[in-house]
Every structure is written in C-alpha cells, then in structure tokens.
XYZ file of C-alpha atoms in Angstrom:
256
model
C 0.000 0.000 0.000
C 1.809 3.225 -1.117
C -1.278 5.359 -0.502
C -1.461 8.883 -2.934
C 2.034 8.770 -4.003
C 1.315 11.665 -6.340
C 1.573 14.119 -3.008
C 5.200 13.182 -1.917
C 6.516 16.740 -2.993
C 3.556 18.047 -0.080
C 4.402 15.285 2.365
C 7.184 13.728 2.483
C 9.512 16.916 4.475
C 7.167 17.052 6.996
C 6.423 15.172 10.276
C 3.543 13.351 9.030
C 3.108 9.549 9.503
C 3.958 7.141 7.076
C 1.958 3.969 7.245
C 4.649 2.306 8.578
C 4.318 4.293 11.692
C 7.555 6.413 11.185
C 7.736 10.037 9.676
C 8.201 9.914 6.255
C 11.376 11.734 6.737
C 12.635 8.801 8.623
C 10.738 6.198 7.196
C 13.712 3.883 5.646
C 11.341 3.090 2.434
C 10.781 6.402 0.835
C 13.375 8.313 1.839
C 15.431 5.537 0.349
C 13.002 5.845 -2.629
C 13.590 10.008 -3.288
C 16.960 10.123 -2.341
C 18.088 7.655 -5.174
C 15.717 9.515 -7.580
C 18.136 11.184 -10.824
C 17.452 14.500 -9.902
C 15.394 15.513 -6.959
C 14.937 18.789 -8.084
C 13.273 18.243 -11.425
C 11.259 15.180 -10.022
C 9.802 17.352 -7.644
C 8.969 20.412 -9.930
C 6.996 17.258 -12.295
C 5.166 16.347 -9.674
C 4.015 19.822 -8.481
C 3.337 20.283 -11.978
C 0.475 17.296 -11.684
C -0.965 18.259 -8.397
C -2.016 21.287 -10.436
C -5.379 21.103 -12.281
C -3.887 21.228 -15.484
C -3.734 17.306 -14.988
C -7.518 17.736 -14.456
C -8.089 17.782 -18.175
C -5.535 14.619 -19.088
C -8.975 12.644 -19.728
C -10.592 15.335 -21.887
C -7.437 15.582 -24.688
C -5.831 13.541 -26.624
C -2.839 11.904 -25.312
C -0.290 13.760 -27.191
C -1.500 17.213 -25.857
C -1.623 16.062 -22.643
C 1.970 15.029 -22.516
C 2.364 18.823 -23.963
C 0.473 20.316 -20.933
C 2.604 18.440 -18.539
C 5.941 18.601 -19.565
C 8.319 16.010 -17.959
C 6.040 14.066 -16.318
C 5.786 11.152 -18.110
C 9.806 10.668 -17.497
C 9.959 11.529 -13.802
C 6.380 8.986 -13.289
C 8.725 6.321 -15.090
C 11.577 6.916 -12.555
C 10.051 7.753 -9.737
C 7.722 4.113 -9.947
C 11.200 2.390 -10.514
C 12.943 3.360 -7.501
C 9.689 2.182 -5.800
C 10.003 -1.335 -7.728
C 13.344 -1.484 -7.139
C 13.449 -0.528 -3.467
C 10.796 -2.766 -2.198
C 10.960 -5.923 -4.125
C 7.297 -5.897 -4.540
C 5.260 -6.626 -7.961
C 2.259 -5.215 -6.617
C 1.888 -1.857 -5.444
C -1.580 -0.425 -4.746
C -1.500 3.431 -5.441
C -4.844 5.515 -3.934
C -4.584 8.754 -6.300
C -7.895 9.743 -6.546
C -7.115 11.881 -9.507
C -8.383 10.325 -12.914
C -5.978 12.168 -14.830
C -3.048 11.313 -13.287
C -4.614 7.423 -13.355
C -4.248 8.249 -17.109
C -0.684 8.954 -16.990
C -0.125 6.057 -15.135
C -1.445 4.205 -17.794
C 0.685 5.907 -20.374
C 3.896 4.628 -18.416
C 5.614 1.938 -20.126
C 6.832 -1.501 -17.746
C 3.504 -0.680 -15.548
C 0.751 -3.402 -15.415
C -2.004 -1.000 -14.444
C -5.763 -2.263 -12.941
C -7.636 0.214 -12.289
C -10.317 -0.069 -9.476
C -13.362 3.212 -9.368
C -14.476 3.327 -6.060
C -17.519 5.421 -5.390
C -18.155 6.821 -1.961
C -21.739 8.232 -0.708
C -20.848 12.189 -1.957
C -21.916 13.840 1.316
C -19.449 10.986 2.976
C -16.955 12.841 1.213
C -18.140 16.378 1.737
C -18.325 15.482 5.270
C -14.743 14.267 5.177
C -13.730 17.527 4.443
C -15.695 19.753 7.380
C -13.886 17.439 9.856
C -10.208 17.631 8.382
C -9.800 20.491 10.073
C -9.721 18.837 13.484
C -7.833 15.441 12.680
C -4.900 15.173 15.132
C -1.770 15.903 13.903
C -0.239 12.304 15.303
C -2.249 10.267 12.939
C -2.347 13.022 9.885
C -0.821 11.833 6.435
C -1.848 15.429 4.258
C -3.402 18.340 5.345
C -5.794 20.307 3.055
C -8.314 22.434 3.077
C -11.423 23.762 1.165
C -15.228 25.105 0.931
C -17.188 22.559 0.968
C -19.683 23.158 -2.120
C -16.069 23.084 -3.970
C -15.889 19.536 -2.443
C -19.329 18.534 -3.317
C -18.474 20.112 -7.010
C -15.476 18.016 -7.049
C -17.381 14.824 -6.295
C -19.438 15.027 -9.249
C -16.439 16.257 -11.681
C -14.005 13.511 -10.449
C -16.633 10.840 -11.392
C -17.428 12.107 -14.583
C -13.350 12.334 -15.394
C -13.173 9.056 -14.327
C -15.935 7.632 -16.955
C -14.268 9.218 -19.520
C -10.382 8.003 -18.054
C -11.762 4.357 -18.103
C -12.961 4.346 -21.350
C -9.563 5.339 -22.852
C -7.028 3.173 -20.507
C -5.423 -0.362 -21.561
C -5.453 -1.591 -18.462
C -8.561 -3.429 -17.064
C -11.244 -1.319 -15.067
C -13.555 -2.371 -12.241
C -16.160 -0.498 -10.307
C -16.286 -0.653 -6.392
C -18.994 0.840 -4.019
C -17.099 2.129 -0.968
C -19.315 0.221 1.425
C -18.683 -2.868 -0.111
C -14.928 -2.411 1.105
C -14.568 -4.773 3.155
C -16.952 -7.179 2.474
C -16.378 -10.492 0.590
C -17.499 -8.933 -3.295
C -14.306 -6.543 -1.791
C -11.905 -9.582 -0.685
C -12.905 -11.282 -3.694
C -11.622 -8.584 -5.985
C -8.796 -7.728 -4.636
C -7.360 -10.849 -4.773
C -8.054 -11.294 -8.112
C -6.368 -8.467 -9.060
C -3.343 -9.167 -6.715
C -3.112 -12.782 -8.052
C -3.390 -11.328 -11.623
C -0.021 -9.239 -11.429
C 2.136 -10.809 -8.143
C 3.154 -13.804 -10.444
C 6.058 -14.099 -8.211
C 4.733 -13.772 -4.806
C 6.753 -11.187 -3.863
C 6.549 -9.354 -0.436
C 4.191 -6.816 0.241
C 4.588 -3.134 1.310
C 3.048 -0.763 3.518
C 4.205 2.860 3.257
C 1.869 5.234 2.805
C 2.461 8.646 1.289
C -0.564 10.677 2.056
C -4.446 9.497 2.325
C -6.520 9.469 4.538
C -5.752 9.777 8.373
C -6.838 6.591 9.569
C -4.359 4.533 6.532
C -1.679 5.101 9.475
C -3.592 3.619 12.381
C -3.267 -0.019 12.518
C -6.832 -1.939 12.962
C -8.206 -5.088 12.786
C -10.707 -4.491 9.577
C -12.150 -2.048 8.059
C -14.995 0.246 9.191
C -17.205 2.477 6.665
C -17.590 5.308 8.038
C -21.016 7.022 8.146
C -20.818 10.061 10.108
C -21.561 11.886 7.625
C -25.307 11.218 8.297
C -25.400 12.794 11.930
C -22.501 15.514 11.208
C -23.881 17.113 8.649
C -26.983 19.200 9.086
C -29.773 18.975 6.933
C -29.546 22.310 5.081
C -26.238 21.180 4.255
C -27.485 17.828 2.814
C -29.832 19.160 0.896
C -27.131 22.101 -0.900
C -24.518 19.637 -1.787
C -27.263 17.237 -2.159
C -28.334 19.000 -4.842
C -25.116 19.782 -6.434
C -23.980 15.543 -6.315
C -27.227 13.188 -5.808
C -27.744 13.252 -9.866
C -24.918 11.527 -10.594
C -25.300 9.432 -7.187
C -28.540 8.390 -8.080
C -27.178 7.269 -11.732
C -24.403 4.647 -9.571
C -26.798 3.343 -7.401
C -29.227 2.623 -10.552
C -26.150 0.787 -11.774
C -26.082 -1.446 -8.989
C-alpha cells in the first residue's frame, strides 16, 4: 500500500506519519526511494506540476496534448515508480490517487501493469470528510488540506465524470467498487483477483503510505465504513450539496 504517491513533494519533508508508523522523513522506504531519484529537483517540480489542475483535463485531450500540458512528467512517473520497484521488491503496489488524470498517466507509463479499481463513496461521505479535516490530530495526519465545501461537493461530481471518460480510454482493465462494499467479501474477492493477476512471483508486500486518509496510518483489525456523515452534517447542508452531487449518485446506485 503506497497510498497517494502523487503528493510526496507536499508530504514527504514534513512530520507526518507514514503507514509504517515512522515520519516519512525517517521512514527507511521512501526516503530511500527520493533520495536515489536522478534529480530531486526536477522530479519534484513534475510532480508539483500534476498536483495542479492542469492534470484535471488529461482525460478530456488527446494523449499527445496532454503530454504537452505536462511537460516532464511522463519521465519523472517512469523513474520515480522504478525506484519504488526497485526498493521494495514488490510486484504489486496499490497506489490511492484519486485523480483520474493522473490514473491516465499512469497508464501511459511503459513496464507498468495498471488495474484500475473506481471506487464510489456516498458524496456527502466525502463532503463530510472535508468539514472534519480540520480537526484530525496531527499524530495520525498523512496530508493536510483544506477547502469550501460546495467546492468539495463540485469536485465529487467532476471527479466521477473524469473518471468515466479516463476508463474508457485506458489499456489496463477497469472495475467499479462501491465504498461500502470495502470490506466485504465482493471486496476480498476482488482484490485478490487483481493481486493474483499481477504478483506472479509472490513477492513481499509493502506498507508505506504517502498521504491518504488519516486513519491509513492507524493499525486496525478491519475495516470500518464510516457514516458520520449522516449525523454531522446538518440537513440544510445535505440538501445544498445534495443538490449539487445526488444526480450523478442516483445514476451509480441505478447501476447497482
């Protein structure tokens, strides 16, 4: 589990956890990982180059242009995924990025098996998410952002739609996941599909964790959805970013 490896250049000089439990200046896997990179410096400016929103419209272009808008990036992906192969022995890596566009890019990268797995969350989970950030303790926090929440609700619905498009134009294999079903056998069952699929080798696994979510670096038994969503937000705020996400909602849980 490498978590949102995308957000190193934010995370990893700070004190934040790693999901090994160390900071991830200290953590033995990635700083082993960036300091053997080429050249810090430009891997760094590549990646702040694809946390901007630019990378937002990867899905939307044709490939060629989108290499144009992010200049580099395609190189420093391809190095920067090595050093993680290389350094951890593992065949398997399971990257978070919740960004379609830079899933994209991934998929561009030549020597990467990519399977990509869409996992849909109830959208006030995730607006909810967001109101609470601002308390998370700082001994359990991987990234630290911040934003209105209508921009979060907003985001929902344009992430999904990015990610239609993104699967439609990736090689690699696609598969849809309700976030509630994590956890659950349909959840199990997939996963190890997918894991059996590319770790021909049965190499070791890895948990390091870049940035995510703050409870990816506290250690528990299995996995709890969270729902608090439904009691901590109030019910003019359901019904605003209701508005702005349940159309698209209600189109996933059709699917079902």
């Amino acid at each position: 589990m490498l978590g949102e490896t995308r957000l190193w250049p934010l995370t990893y000089r700070d004190d934040h956890i790693c999901g090994c439990g160390k900071p991830k200046t200290t953590c033995p896997f990635w700083s082993d990982v960036i300091d053997s990179l080429p050249d810090q410096l430009d891997a760094d400016r590549a990646f702040r180059r694809i946390l901007s929103r630019t990378v937002l419209a990867a899905p939307l272009v044709p490939k060629s242009l989108a290499k144009r808008l992010l200049p580099d990036a395609h190189d420093q992906i391809t190095r920067f995924y090595a050093q993680i192969a290389a350094k951890s022995g593992a065949t398997v890596a399971i990257d978070s990025s919740k960004n379609p566009g830079y899933g994209l890019l991934l998929d561009q990268v030549d020597g990467l098996e990519m399977t990509f797995v869409h996992i849909i969350r109830h959208p006030l989970g995730v607006v909810y998410s967001w109101k609470r950030q601002r308390n998370r303790s700082q001994d359990v926090l991987l990234y630290r952002q911040s934003k209105p929440l209508f921009v979060a609700a907003i985001e929902w619905t344009a992430s999904n739609l990015l990610a239609e498009i993104m699967k439609r134009r990736v090689r690699g294999k696609v598969y849809t996941l309700n976030y509630e079903e994590i956890g659950t056998e349909k959840a199990d069952t997939l996963i190890n599909k997918i894991v059996e699929t590319h770790d021909r080798q049965g190499a070791r696994r890895i948990n390091h964790t870049m940035a995510g979510n703050p409870g990816s670096a506290v250690r528990q038994a299995e996995f709890l959805v969270d729902e608090e969503w439904q009691t901590g937000l109030n019910m003019a705020e359901k019904l605003l970013y209701g508005l702005l996400t349940y159309p698209l909602y209600f189109f996933y849980v059709g699917r079902r």
